[in-house]
Amino acid sequence: MTQKIQQIVCFLLMALPAMLLLPGASVAQVAIPSSAALQRSESAFEMVPGVVVDPSGDAVFLMSPGGVTEAVRFSSGELLWSSDWAAKPLALYGDLLLAQVETPSGFEIAILDARRDGWKLETLQVSLPSGLFSRIDDTVGYSFKALARVQAGVPLLSWESRARYTGGVAPAPNQPLVQEQSSAYRLDVQSARAIEIDPSDFAAARPSLPQNVQAWADSGVASVGIERVGKVLAATETTDQRQKVLLKRWEAPSGAPLADIELHSGPYILELPSADGRHLLISERVDSGDFLEYEWSIFSLENGERLGQVRHQQSHAPFYVFGQTILYEARPYGHRVQGEWQNEPHKIHAVLLGSGSVVWERALRDTSFKGQSPP
């Protein structure tokens, strides 16, 4: 009997580490990411709500339909992991992914292991004012938006709510038609606490510019605002009644001017900088004979190089470029295919510039309200 007990004890001791690391198990304390991990994640950014791009980790974290967060390899589209512990990725903090939990009440932020398999390490409870509730999908007359970012190595969180009166009769004289509220927090991952801060502390601080560059920016001629791209400061200016787009550049940080580069000549629809501010999309309408009536030309804001084109049915979309691959959001739309109407869901596409070949695509959760609002 003694030998049997010893065998059971040995088995439990061997199994204990695995039991403690079961997916979703909450640990007593989440370690602050190392300085090396934080440095690796500095280039991560939110491309659109629910899509966090990690260039250094070759990964994209997606808000997928069905309340699941997915990690996808950017270069190939390979699914790295999926987690149903959180529904909406918000920000990368070192090796940790901060993500919003879909819950019928309260407001919760999950801390997921971003580098391994999306295990939930801890959950932070965030208190909301009475009468408010967190939502990922918009509902009739109500939206709740959560945002997160990392500033100077500290994770920050904010939320904004907007409630619109949707009653069937006129509201009372003292009842506002729209009520908006917001708040911001510093997240302490070790103690799993959200500490309220001034909302102005959440806003990203803009770096100071050399005097001559600031004077040019203040003149109001910029069509795309000044961005730090590599070793230069870059912006664009439109001339000749929106017929020409010039790339303006200065050396950083001295502000010494560099030669202007003409990016585009002729009519165009709009300019749009990439989500990370390193590239520019110039959209123009083309006579294509099909529903792909817009051509996007993609330029580097660092040197003015034209990287390639994409044909699309939308005039523009949020995007990010790495090498010869463009990642962009495609909103839901419908079109006819051989006489039959076909609806396309909300997706994210990775496409090769120039050839237009699809590297990969995945469905994104559509959070917009699709129902009818009261009259």
mmCIF file of C-alpha atoms in Angstrom:
data_model
loop_
_atom_site.group_PDB
_atom_site.id
_atom_site.type_symbol
_atom_site.label_atom_id
_atom_site.label_comp_id
_atom_site.label_asym_id
_atom_site.label_seq_id
_atom_site.Cartn_x
_atom_site.Cartn_y
_atom_site.Cartn_z
ATOM 1 C CA MET A 1 0.000 0.000 0.000
ATOM 2 C CA THR A 2 2.846 2.347 0.854
ATOM 3 C CA GLN A 3 4.374 1.792 -2.580
ATOM 4 C CA LYS A 4 1.002 2.527 -4.232
ATOM 5 C CA ILE A 5 0.640 5.820 -2.348
ATOM 6 C CA GLN A 6 4.171 6.798 -3.327
ATOM 7 C CA GLN A 7 3.324 6.146 -6.994
ATOM 8 C CA ILE A 8 0.198 8.329 -6.751
ATOM 9 C CA VAL A 9 2.122 11.148 -5.064
ATOM 10 C CA CYS A 10 4.844 11.009 -7.738
ATOM 11 C CA PHE A 11 2.223 11.110 -10.483
ATOM 12 C CA LEU A 12 0.530 14.173 -8.951
ATOM 13 C CA LEU A 13 3.855 15.994 -8.572
ATOM 14 C CA MET A 14 4.691 15.317 -12.198
ATOM 15 C CA ALA A 15 1.250 16.407 -13.391
ATOM 16 C CA LEU A 16 1.055 19.545 -11.261
ATOM 17 C CA PRO A 17 2.969 21.890 -13.651
ATOM 18 C CA ALA A 18 0.746 20.874 -16.554
ATOM 19 C CA MET A 19 -2.368 21.337 -14.415
ATOM 20 C CA LEU A 20 -1.237 24.832 -13.511
ATOM 21 C CA LEU A 21 -0.737 25.694 -17.192
ATOM 22 C CA LEU A 22 -4.127 24.566 -18.446
ATOM 23 C CA PRO A 23 -5.486 27.018 -21.057
ATOM 24 C CA GLY A 24 -7.385 29.797 -19.350
ATOM 25 C CA ALA A 25 -5.922 29.107 -15.942
ATOM 26 C CA SER A 26 -5.352 32.327 -14.026
ATOM 27 C CA VAL A 27 -1.935 32.710 -12.443
ATOM 28 C CA ALA A 28 -1.295 34.483 -9.193
ATOM 29 C CA GLN A 29 0.738 37.187 -10.869
ATOM 30 C CA VAL A 30 1.478 38.114 -14.470
ATOM 31 C CA ALA A 31 5.058 39.218 -14.987
ATOM 32 C CA ILE A 32 5.755 42.596 -16.566
ATOM 33 C CA PRO A 33 7.268 41.961 -20.019
ATOM 34 C CA SER A 34 11.035 42.229 -20.227
ATOM 35 C CA SER A 35 12.637 45.258 -21.843
ATOM 36 C CA ALA A 36 13.600 43.075 -24.834
ATOM 37 C CA ALA A 37 9.990 41.913 -25.273
ATOM 38 C CA LEU A 38 8.697 45.475 -24.976
ATOM 39 C CA GLN A 39 11.213 46.655 -27.564
ATOM 40 C CA ARG A 40 10.113 43.892 -29.952
ATOM 41 C CA SER A 41 6.488 44.972 -29.619
ATOM 42 C CA GLU A 42 7.105 48.729 -30.054
ATOM 43 C CA SER A 43 6.280 48.517 -33.746
ATOM 44 C CA ALA A 44 2.899 46.848 -33.103
ATOM 45 C CA PHE A 45 -0.189 48.936 -33.856
ATOM 46 C CA GLU A 46 -3.944 48.718 -34.374
ATOM 47 C CA MET A 47 -4.756 48.809 -38.100
ATOM 48 C CA VAL A 48 -8.533 48.921 -37.572
ATOM 49 C CA PRO A 49 -10.587 48.114 -34.463
ATOM 50 C CA GLY A 50 -10.037 44.438 -33.723
ATOM 51 C CA VAL A 51 -6.922 44.042 -35.925
ATOM 52 C CA VAL A 52 -3.519 44.399 -34.220
ATOM 53 C CA VAL A 53 -0.429 44.062 -36.435
ATOM 54 C CA ASP A 54 2.895 42.916 -34.982
ATOM 55 C CA PRO A 55 5.567 43.429 -37.684
ATOM 56 C CA SER A 56 8.463 42.221 -35.527
ATOM 57 C CA GLY A 57 6.621 38.989 -34.697
ATOM 58 C CA ASP A 58 5.305 38.376 -38.240
ATOM 59 C CA ALA A 59 1.809 38.163 -36.751
ATOM 60 C CA VAL A 60 -1.646 39.710 -37.039
ATOM 61 C CA PHE A 61 -4.197 39.358 -34.228
ATOM 62 C CA LEU A 62 -7.777 39.348 -35.517
ATOM 63 C CA MET A 63 -11.280 39.762 -34.120
ATOM 64 C CA SER A 64 -12.913 36.801 -35.840
ATOM 65 C CA PRO A 65 -16.637 36.024 -36.076
ATOM 66 C CA GLY A 66 -18.040 33.952 -33.244
ATOM 67 C CA GLY A 67 -16.262 35.690 -30.373
ATOM 68 C CA VAL A 68 -12.788 34.280 -31.131
ATOM 69 C CA THR A 69 -9.390 35.990 -31.297
ATOM 70 C CA GLU A 70 -7.023 34.548 -33.906
ATOM 71 C CA ALA A 71 -3.284 34.944 -34.390
ATOM 72 C CA VAL A 72 -2.239 34.652 -38.044
ATOM 73 C CA ARG A 73 1.250 34.649 -39.544
ATOM 74 C CA PHE A 74 1.437 37.808 -41.658
ATOM 75 C CA SER A 75 3.754 36.422 -44.325
ATOM 76 C CA SER A 76 1.728 33.297 -45.096
ATOM 77 C CA GLY A 77 -1.693 33.489 -43.457
ATOM 78 C CA GLU A 78 -0.955 30.400 -41.343
ATOM 79 C CA LEU A 79 -3.188 30.185 -38.266
ATOM 80 C CA LEU A 80 -0.867 30.291 -35.253
ATOM 81 C CA TRP A 81 -3.546 29.944 -32.599
ATOM 82 C CA SER A 82 -7.138 30.820 -31.764
ATOM 83 C CA SER A 83 -8.595 31.669 -28.383
ATOM 84 C CA ASP A 84 -12.186 31.948 -27.213
ATOM 85 C CA TRP A 85 -11.109 33.576 -23.936
ATOM 86 C CA ALA A 86 -11.410 37.025 -25.537
ATOM 87 C CA ALA A 87 -13.208 38.415 -28.571
ATOM 88 C CA LYS A 88 -11.426 41.633 -29.566
ATOM 89 C CA PRO A 89 -7.643 42.193 -29.570
ATOM 90 C CA LEU A 90 -6.733 45.704 -28.437
ATOM 91 C CA ALA A 91 -2.957 46.047 -28.089
ATOM 92 C CA LEU A 92 0.276 44.093 -27.820
ATOM 93 C CA TYR A 93 2.224 44.582 -24.593
ATOM 94 C CA GLY A 94 5.530 42.748 -24.939
ATOM 95 C CA ASP A 95 4.594 39.063 -25.206
ATOM 96 C CA LEU A 96 1.094 39.742 -23.867
ATOM 97 C CA LEU A 97 -2.027 40.543 -25.854
ATOM 98 C CA LEU A 98 -4.620 42.790 -24.216
ATOM 99 C CA ALA A 99 -8.065 41.827 -25.485
ATOM 100 C CA GLN A 100 -11.683 42.663 -24.664
ATOM 101 C CA VAL A 101 -13.808 39.858 -23.258
ATOM 102 C CA GLU A 102 -17.354 39.445 -24.531
ATOM 103 C CA THR A 103 -19.472 39.433 -21.417
ATOM 104 C CA PRO A 104 -23.185 40.103 -20.759
ATOM 105 C CA SER A 105 -22.307 42.436 -17.884
ATOM 106 C CA GLY A 106 -19.324 44.411 -16.669
ATOM 107 C CA PHE A 107 -16.184 45.230 -18.623
ATOM 108 C CA GLU A 108 -13.299 42.758 -18.702
ATOM 109 C CA ILE A 109 -9.853 42.796 -20.295
ATOM 110 C CA ALA A 110 -8.093 39.461 -20.778
ATOM 111 C CA ILE A 111 -4.307 39.121 -20.778
ATOM 112 C CA LEU A 112 -3.397 36.447 -23.317
ATOM 113 C CA ASP A 113 -0.078 34.775 -24.045
ATOM 114 C CA ALA A 114 0.517 36.217 -27.506
ATOM 115 C CA ARG A 115 3.636 34.242 -28.428
ATOM 116 C CA ARG A 116 2.446 30.732 -27.584
ATOM 117 C CA ASP A 117 -1.191 29.795 -27.987
ATOM 118 C CA GLY A 118 -3.451 32.524 -26.661
ATOM 119 C CA TRP A 119 -3.824 31.138 -23.144
ATOM 120 C CA LYS A 120 -5.573 33.471 -20.754
ATOM 121 C CA LEU A 121 -3.156 34.411 -18.001
ATOM 122 C CA GLU A 122 -5.327 36.894 -16.110
ATOM 123 C CA THR A 123 -8.489 39.004 -16.338
ATOM 124 C CA LEU A 124 -8.811 42.666 -15.320
ATOM 125 C CA GLN A 125 -12.199 43.910 -14.179
ATOM 126 C CA VAL A 126 -12.916 47.524 -15.155
ATOM 127 C CA SER A 127 -15.709 49.339 -13.353
ATOM 128 C CA LEU A 128 -18.245 51.312 -15.398
ATOM 129 C CA PRO A 129 -20.636 54.078 -14.344
ATOM 130 C CA SER A 130 -24.128 52.965 -13.417
ATOM 131 C CA GLY A 131 -26.323 52.352 -16.442
ATOM 132 C CA LEU A 132 -23.442 51.626 -18.846
ATOM 133 C CA PHE A 133 -22.476 48.244 -20.232
ATOM 134 C CA SER A 134 -19.635 47.083 -22.453
ATOM 135 C CA ARG A 135 -20.431 45.799 -25.917
ATOM 136 C CA ILE A 136 -18.368 44.700 -28.886
ATOM 137 C CA ASP A 137 -21.195 44.883 -31.410
ATOM 138 C CA ASP A 138 -23.178 48.095 -31.793
ATOM 139 C CA THR A 139 -26.831 47.833 -30.785
ATOM 140 C CA VAL A 140 -29.780 50.047 -31.616
ATOM 141 C CA GLY A 141 -28.863 53.501 -30.335
ATOM 142 C CA TYR A 142 -25.803 52.355 -28.357
ATOM 143 C CA SER A 143 -22.102 51.846 -29.063
ATOM 144 C CA PHE A 144 -19.184 51.083 -26.731
ATOM 145 C CA LYS A 145 -15.614 51.328 -28.008
ATOM 146 C CA ALA A 146 -12.577 50.069 -26.098
ATOM 147 C CA LEU A 147 -9.056 51.192 -27.036
ATOM 148 C CA ALA A 148 -5.632 50.299 -25.668
ATOM 149 C CA ARG A 149 -2.083 51.438 -26.303
ATOM 150 C CA VAL A 150 1.365 51.185 -24.715
ATOM 151 C CA GLN A 151 3.142 54.419 -23.815
ATOM 152 C CA ALA A 152 6.640 54.481 -22.358
ATOM 153 C CA GLY A 153 6.290 50.793 -21.506
ATOM 154 C CA VAL A 154 2.979 51.258 -19.669
ATOM 155 C CA PRO A 155 -0.299 49.757 -20.974
ATOM 156 C CA LEU A 156 -3.174 52.245 -21.118
ATOM 157 C CA LEU A 157 -6.881 51.619 -21.704
ATOM 158 C CA SER A 158 -9.792 53.855 -22.585
ATOM 159 C CA TRP A 159 -13.446 53.457 -23.469
ATOM 160 C CA GLU A 160 -16.050 55.663 -25.110
ATOM 161 C CA SER A 161 -19.803 55.131 -25.040
ATOM 162 C CA ARG A 162 -22.484 56.826 -27.115
ATOM 163 C CA ALA A 163 -26.164 56.411 -26.340
ATOM 164 C CA ARG A 164 -28.759 57.922 -28.659
ATOM 165 C CA TYR A 165 -32.413 58.305 -27.688
ATOM 166 C CA THR A 166 -34.475 55.815 -29.693
ATOM 167 C CA GLY A 167 -37.907 56.119 -28.104
ATOM 168 C CA GLY A 168 -41.009 56.155 -30.266
ATOM 169 C CA VAL A 169 -42.188 59.486 -28.851
ATOM 170 C CA ALA A 170 -40.452 62.816 -28.379
ATOM 171 C CA PRO A 171 -38.076 62.859 -25.404
ATOM 172 C CA ALA A 172 -38.751 64.973 -22.345
ATOM 173 C CA PRO A 173 -37.514 68.587 -22.601
ATOM 174 C CA ASN A 174 -34.609 67.930 -20.226
ATOM 175 C CA GLN A 175 -33.625 64.589 -21.812
ATOM 176 C CA PRO A 176 -30.630 64.810 -24.203
ATOM 177 C CA LEU A 177 -30.864 63.122 -27.584
ATOM 178 C CA VAL A 178 -27.261 61.862 -27.324
ATOM 179 C CA GLN A 179 -25.226 61.021 -24.238
ATOM 180 C CA GLU A 180 -21.490 60.439 -24.527
ATOM 181 C CA GLN A 181 -19.159 59.261 -21.766
ATOM 182 C CA SER A 182 -15.531 58.167 -21.625
ATOM 183 C CA SER A 183 -12.765 57.220 -19.210
ATOM 184 C CA ALA A 184 -9.132 56.091 -19.252
ATOM 185 C CA TYR A 185 -6.960 53.805 -17.112
ATOM 186 C CA ARG A 186 -3.445 52.627 -16.477
ATOM 187 C CA LEU A 187 -3.332 48.834 -16.378
ATOM 188 C CA ASP A 188 -1.315 47.108 -13.660
ATOM 189 C CA VAL A 189 -0.944 43.569 -14.990
ATOM 190 C CA GLN A 190 0.811 42.314 -11.857
ATOM 191 C CA SER A 191 -2.069 43.183 -9.543
ATOM 192 C CA ALA A 192 -4.749 42.818 -12.256
ATOM 193 C CA ARG A 193 -6.028 46.341 -11.601
ATOM 194 C CA ALA A 194 -7.247 49.167 -13.812
ATOM 195 C CA ILE A 195 -6.270 52.506 -12.244
ATOM 196 C CA GLU A 196 -8.222 55.505 -13.514
ATOM 197 C CA ILE A 197 -6.227 58.345 -15.069
ATOM 198 C CA ASP A 198 -6.997 61.653 -16.754
ATOM 199 C CA PRO A 199 -8.350 60.911 -20.277
ATOM 200 C CA SER A 200 -5.867 63.427 -21.722
ATOM 201 C CA ASP A 201 -3.042 61.138 -20.560
ATOM 202 C CA PHE A 202 -4.266 58.478 -22.971
ATOM 203 C CA ALA A 203 -3.728 60.639 -26.051
ATOM 204 C CA ALA A 204 -0.475 59.937 -27.863
ATOM 205 C CA ALA A 205 1.983 62.788 -27.539
ATOM 206 C CA ARG A 206 3.100 64.251 -30.860
ATOM 207 C CA PRO A 207 6.875 64.693 -31.115
ATOM 208 C CA SER A 208 8.165 68.225 -31.460
ATOM 209 C CA LEU A 209 9.171 69.324 -34.952
ATOM 210 C CA PRO A 210 12.051 71.537 -36.114
ATOM 211 C CA GLN A 211 10.991 75.185 -36.315
ATOM 212 C CA ASN A 212 10.967 75.372 -40.129
ATOM 213 C CA VAL A 213 8.958 72.128 -40.440
ATOM 214 C CA GLN A 214 6.470 73.302 -37.818
ATOM 215 C CA ALA A 215 6.052 76.591 -39.683
ATOM 216 C CA TRP A 216 5.289 74.686 -42.886
ATOM 217 C CA ALA A 217 2.777 72.488 -41.044
ATOM 218 C CA ASP A 218 1.099 75.571 -39.548
ATOM 219 C CA SER A 219 0.684 77.090 -43.006
ATOM 220 C CA GLY A 220 -2.169 74.669 -43.704
ATOM 221 C CA VAL A 221 -0.977 73.445 -47.100
ATOM 222 C CA ALA A 222 -0.378 69.828 -46.018
ATOM 223 C CA SER A 223 -2.778 67.281 -47.477
ATOM 224 C CA VAL A 224 -1.306 64.448 -45.378
ATOM 225 C CA GLY A 225 0.179 65.391 -42.024
ATOM 226 C CA ILE A 226 3.839 65.088 -41.092
ATOM 227 C CA GLU A 227 5.105 61.620 -40.147
ATOM 228 C CA ARG A 228 8.505 60.393 -38.977
ATOM 229 C CA VAL A 229 9.499 57.679 -41.470
ATOM 230 C CA GLY A 230 12.950 56.198 -41.009
ATOM 231 C CA LYS A 231 15.449 59.069 -41.129
ATOM 232 C CA VAL A 232 13.080 61.655 -42.629
ATOM 233 C CA LEU A 233 10.006 63.681 -41.793
ATOM 234 C CA ALA A 234 7.459 63.340 -44.594
ATOM 235 C CA ALA A 235 4.165 64.916 -45.657
ATOM 236 C CA THR A 236 2.308 65.637 -48.891
ATOM 237 C CA GLU A 237 1.035 68.787 -50.528
ATOM 238 C CA THR A 238 -1.573 69.074 -53.281
ATOM 239 C CA THR A 239 -1.086 71.646 -56.044
ATOM 240 C CA ASP A 240 -2.722 72.686 -59.332
ATOM 241 C CA GLN A 241 -6.340 72.355 -58.078
ATOM 242 C CA ARG A 242 -5.876 68.799 -56.764
ATOM 243 C CA GLN A 243 -4.139 67.650 -59.927
ATOM 244 C CA LYS A 244 -0.684 67.014 -58.501
ATOM 245 C CA VAL A 245 0.606 65.393 -55.281
ATOM 246 C CA LEU A 246 4.071 66.376 -54.028
ATOM 247 C CA LEU A 247 6.015 64.517 -51.385
ATOM 248 C CA LYS A 248 7.664 66.983 -48.992
ATOM 249 C CA ARG A 249 10.592 65.706 -46.900
ATOM 250 C CA TRP A 250 13.054 66.973 -44.321
ATOM 251 C CA GLU A 251 15.967 65.318 -42.587
ATOM 252 C CA ALA A 252 15.166 64.168 -39.060
ATOM 253 C CA PRO A 253 15.845 65.567 -36.583
ATOM 254 C CA SER A 254 17.655 68.585 -38.107
ATOM 255 C CA GLY A 255 14.822 69.713 -40.391
ATOM 256 C CA ALA A 256 17.122 70.259 -43.377
ATOM 257 C CA PRO A 257 14.856 70.241 -46.468
ATOM 258 C CA LEU A 258 15.114 67.516 -49.092
ATOM 259 C CA ALA A 259 14.050 67.703 -52.729
ATOM 260 C CA ASP A 260 10.323 67.437 -53.441
ATOM 261 C CA ILE A 261 9.122 64.336 -55.298
ATOM 262 C CA GLU A 262 6.074 64.316 -57.565
ATOM 263 C CA LEU A 263 4.010 61.270 -56.642
ATOM 264 C CA HIS A 264 0.990 61.757 -58.886
ATOM 265 C CA SER A 265 -0.225 63.981 -61.686
ATOM 266 C CA GLY A 266 -3.839 64.049 -62.869
ATOM 267 C CA PRO A 267 -7.285 63.691 -61.274
ATOM 268 C CA TYR A 268 -7.545 61.496 -58.195
ATOM 269 C CA ILE A 269 -10.100 60.684 -55.488
ATOM 270 C CA LEU A 270 -8.106 60.936 -52.254
ATOM 271 C CA GLU A 271 -4.875 60.332 -50.374
ATOM 272 C CA LEU A 272 -4.684 58.039 -47.356
ATOM 273 C CA PRO A 273 -1.649 57.280 -45.162
ATOM 274 C CA SER A 274 -1.122 53.707 -43.975
ATOM 275 C CA ALA A 275 -2.014 52.702 -40.423
ATOM 276 C CA ASP A 276 1.635 52.931 -39.373
ATOM 277 C CA GLY A 277 2.250 56.199 -41.267
ATOM 278 C CA ARG A 278 4.987 54.794 -43.534
ATOM 279 C CA HIS A 279 3.131 54.591 -46.845
ATOM 280 C CA LEU A 280 0.584 56.519 -48.873
ATOM 281 C CA LEU A 281 -2.402 55.357 -50.921
ATOM 282 C CA ILE A 282 -3.547 57.548 -53.822
ATOM 283 C CA SER A 283 -6.894 56.449 -55.228
ATOM 284 C CA GLU A 284 -8.182 57.226 -58.706
ATOM 285 C CA ARG A 285 -11.207 56.081 -60.661
ATOM 286 C CA VAL A 286 -10.476 53.953 -63.736
ATOM 287 C CA ASP A 287 -12.640 52.792 -66.630
ATOM 288 C CA SER A 288 -12.382 49.093 -65.832
ATOM 289 C CA GLY A 289 -15.604 47.775 -67.327
ATOM 290 C CA ASP A 290 -16.358 45.878 -64.117
ATOM 291 C CA PHE A 291 -17.093 46.649 -60.471
ATOM 292 C CA LEU A 292 -13.360 47.121 -59.685
ATOM 293 C CA GLU A 293 -13.549 50.794 -60.579
ATOM 294 C CA TYR A 294 -10.762 52.167 -58.359
ATOM 295 C CA GLU A 295 -7.004 51.817 -58.584
ATOM 296 C CA TRP A 296 -4.882 52.307 -55.490
ATOM 297 C CA SER A 297 -1.279 53.381 -56.052
ATOM 298 C CA ILE A 298 0.963 52.736 -53.050
ATOM 299 C CA PHE A 299 4.038 54.893 -52.354
ATOM 300 C CA SER A 300 6.787 54.897 -49.754
ATOM 301 C CA LEU A 301 6.733 58.158 -47.786
ATOM 302 C CA GLU A 302 10.428 57.722 -46.985
ATOM 303 C CA ASN A 303 11.746 57.876 -50.554
ATOM 304 C CA GLY A 304 8.708 58.327 -52.843
ATOM 305 C CA GLU A 305 9.083 54.897 -54.458
ATOM 306 C CA ARG A 306 5.928 53.589 -56.118
ATOM 307 C CA LEU A 307 5.538 50.058 -54.791
ATOM 308 C CA GLY A 308 2.589 48.867 -56.851
ATOM 309 C CA GLN A 309 -1.133 49.049 -57.452
ATOM 310 C CA VAL A 310 -4.324 47.346 -56.308
ATOM 311 C CA ARG A 311 -7.672 47.335 -58.126
ATOM 312 C CA HIS A 312 -10.701 47.442 -55.818
ATOM 313 C CA GLN A 313 -14.398 48.153 -55.669
ATOM 314 C CA GLN A 314 -13.877 50.556 -52.745
ATOM 315 C CA SER A 315 -12.235 53.941 -53.205
ATOM 316 C CA HIS A 316 -9.988 53.322 -50.176
ATOM 317 C CA ALA A 317 -9.549 51.203 -47.052
ATOM 318 C CA PRO A 318 -7.317 51.147 -43.962
ATOM 319 C CA PHE A 319 -4.083 49.369 -44.901
ATOM 320 C CA TYR A 320 -0.541 48.377 -43.986
ATOM 321 C CA VAL A 321 2.372 47.499 -46.265
ATOM 322 C CA PHE A 322 5.301 45.197 -45.585
ATOM 323 C CA GLY A 323 7.657 44.468 -48.470
ATOM 324 C CA GLN A 324 5.485 43.774 -51.519
ATOM 325 C CA THR A 325 2.414 42.717 -49.520
ATOM 326 C CA ILE A 326 -0.464 45.038 -48.670
ATOM 327 C CA LEU A 327 -2.858 44.145 -45.869
ATOM 328 C CA TYR A 328 -6.222 45.911 -46.012
ATOM 329 C CA GLU A 329 -9.749 45.768 -44.648
ATOM 330 C CA ALA A 330 -12.604 44.932 -47.026
ATOM 331 C CA ARG A 331 -15.999 46.017 -45.755
ATOM 332 C CA PRO A 332 -19.037 43.831 -46.560
ATOM 333 C CA TYR A 333 -20.423 44.411 -50.036
ATOM 334 C CA GLY A 334 -22.532 42.764 -52.722
ATOM 335 C CA HIS A 335 -22.022 42.294 -56.465
ATOM 336 C CA ARG A 336 -23.239 40.172 -59.348
ATOM 337 C CA VAL A 337 -21.306 37.111 -60.454
ATOM 338 C CA GLN A 338 -22.560 35.629 -63.741
ATOM 339 C CA GLY A 339 -25.938 37.225 -63.189
ATOM 340 C CA GLU A 340 -26.281 36.043 -59.563
ATOM 341 C CA TRP A 341 -26.104 38.447 -56.629
ATOM 342 C CA GLN A 342 -23.332 37.526 -54.214
ATOM 343 C CA ASN A 343 -22.713 39.034 -50.768
ATOM 344 C CA GLU A 344 -19.130 39.263 -49.536
ATOM 345 C CA PRO A 345 -18.569 39.291 -45.752
ATOM 346 C CA HIS A 346 -16.275 41.545 -43.752
ATOM 347 C CA LYS A 347 -12.695 40.367 -44.399
ATOM 348 C CA ILE A 348 -9.050 41.201 -44.193
ATOM 349 C CA HIS A 349 -6.941 40.606 -47.313
ATOM 350 C CA ALA A 350 -3.194 40.221 -47.836
ATOM 351 C CA VAL A 351 -2.406 40.898 -51.508
ATOM 352 C CA LEU A 352 0.791 41.179 -53.541
ATOM 353 C CA LEU A 353 1.236 44.671 -54.943
ATOM 354 C CA GLY A 354 1.392 44.757 -58.707
ATOM 355 C CA SER A 355 0.111 41.261 -59.494
ATOM 356 C CA GLY A 356 -2.925 41.517 -57.215
ATOM 357 C CA SER A 357 -2.464 37.869 -56.189
ATOM 358 C CA VAL A 358 -4.155 37.056 -52.884
ATOM 359 C CA VAL A 359 -1.642 35.749 -50.338
ATOM 360 C CA TRP A 360 -4.331 35.040 -47.761
ATOM 361 C CA GLU A 361 -7.656 36.320 -46.485
ATOM 362 C CA ARG A 362 -9.700 35.758 -43.337
ATOM 363 C CA ALA A 363 -13.127 36.768 -42.099
ATOM 364 C CA LEU A 364 -13.422 39.661 -39.640
ATOM 365 C CA ARG A 365 -16.256 40.247 -37.231
ATOM 366 C CA ASP A 366 -18.623 42.958 -38.420
ATOM 367 C CA THR A 367 -19.644 44.969 -35.347
ATOM 368 C CA SER A 368 -21.888 47.507 -37.073
ATOM 369 C CA PHE A 369 -25.613 47.512 -36.293
ATOM 370 C CA LYS A 370 -27.631 46.095 -39.196
ATOM 371 C CA GLY A 371 -31.172 46.309 -37.833
ATOM 372 C CA GLN A 372 -33.775 49.034 -38.179
ATOM 373 C CA SER A 373 -33.823 51.985 -35.815
ATOM 374 C CA PRO A 374 -37.113 53.328 -34.412
ATOM 375 C CA PRO A 375 -38.530 56.278 -36.360
#
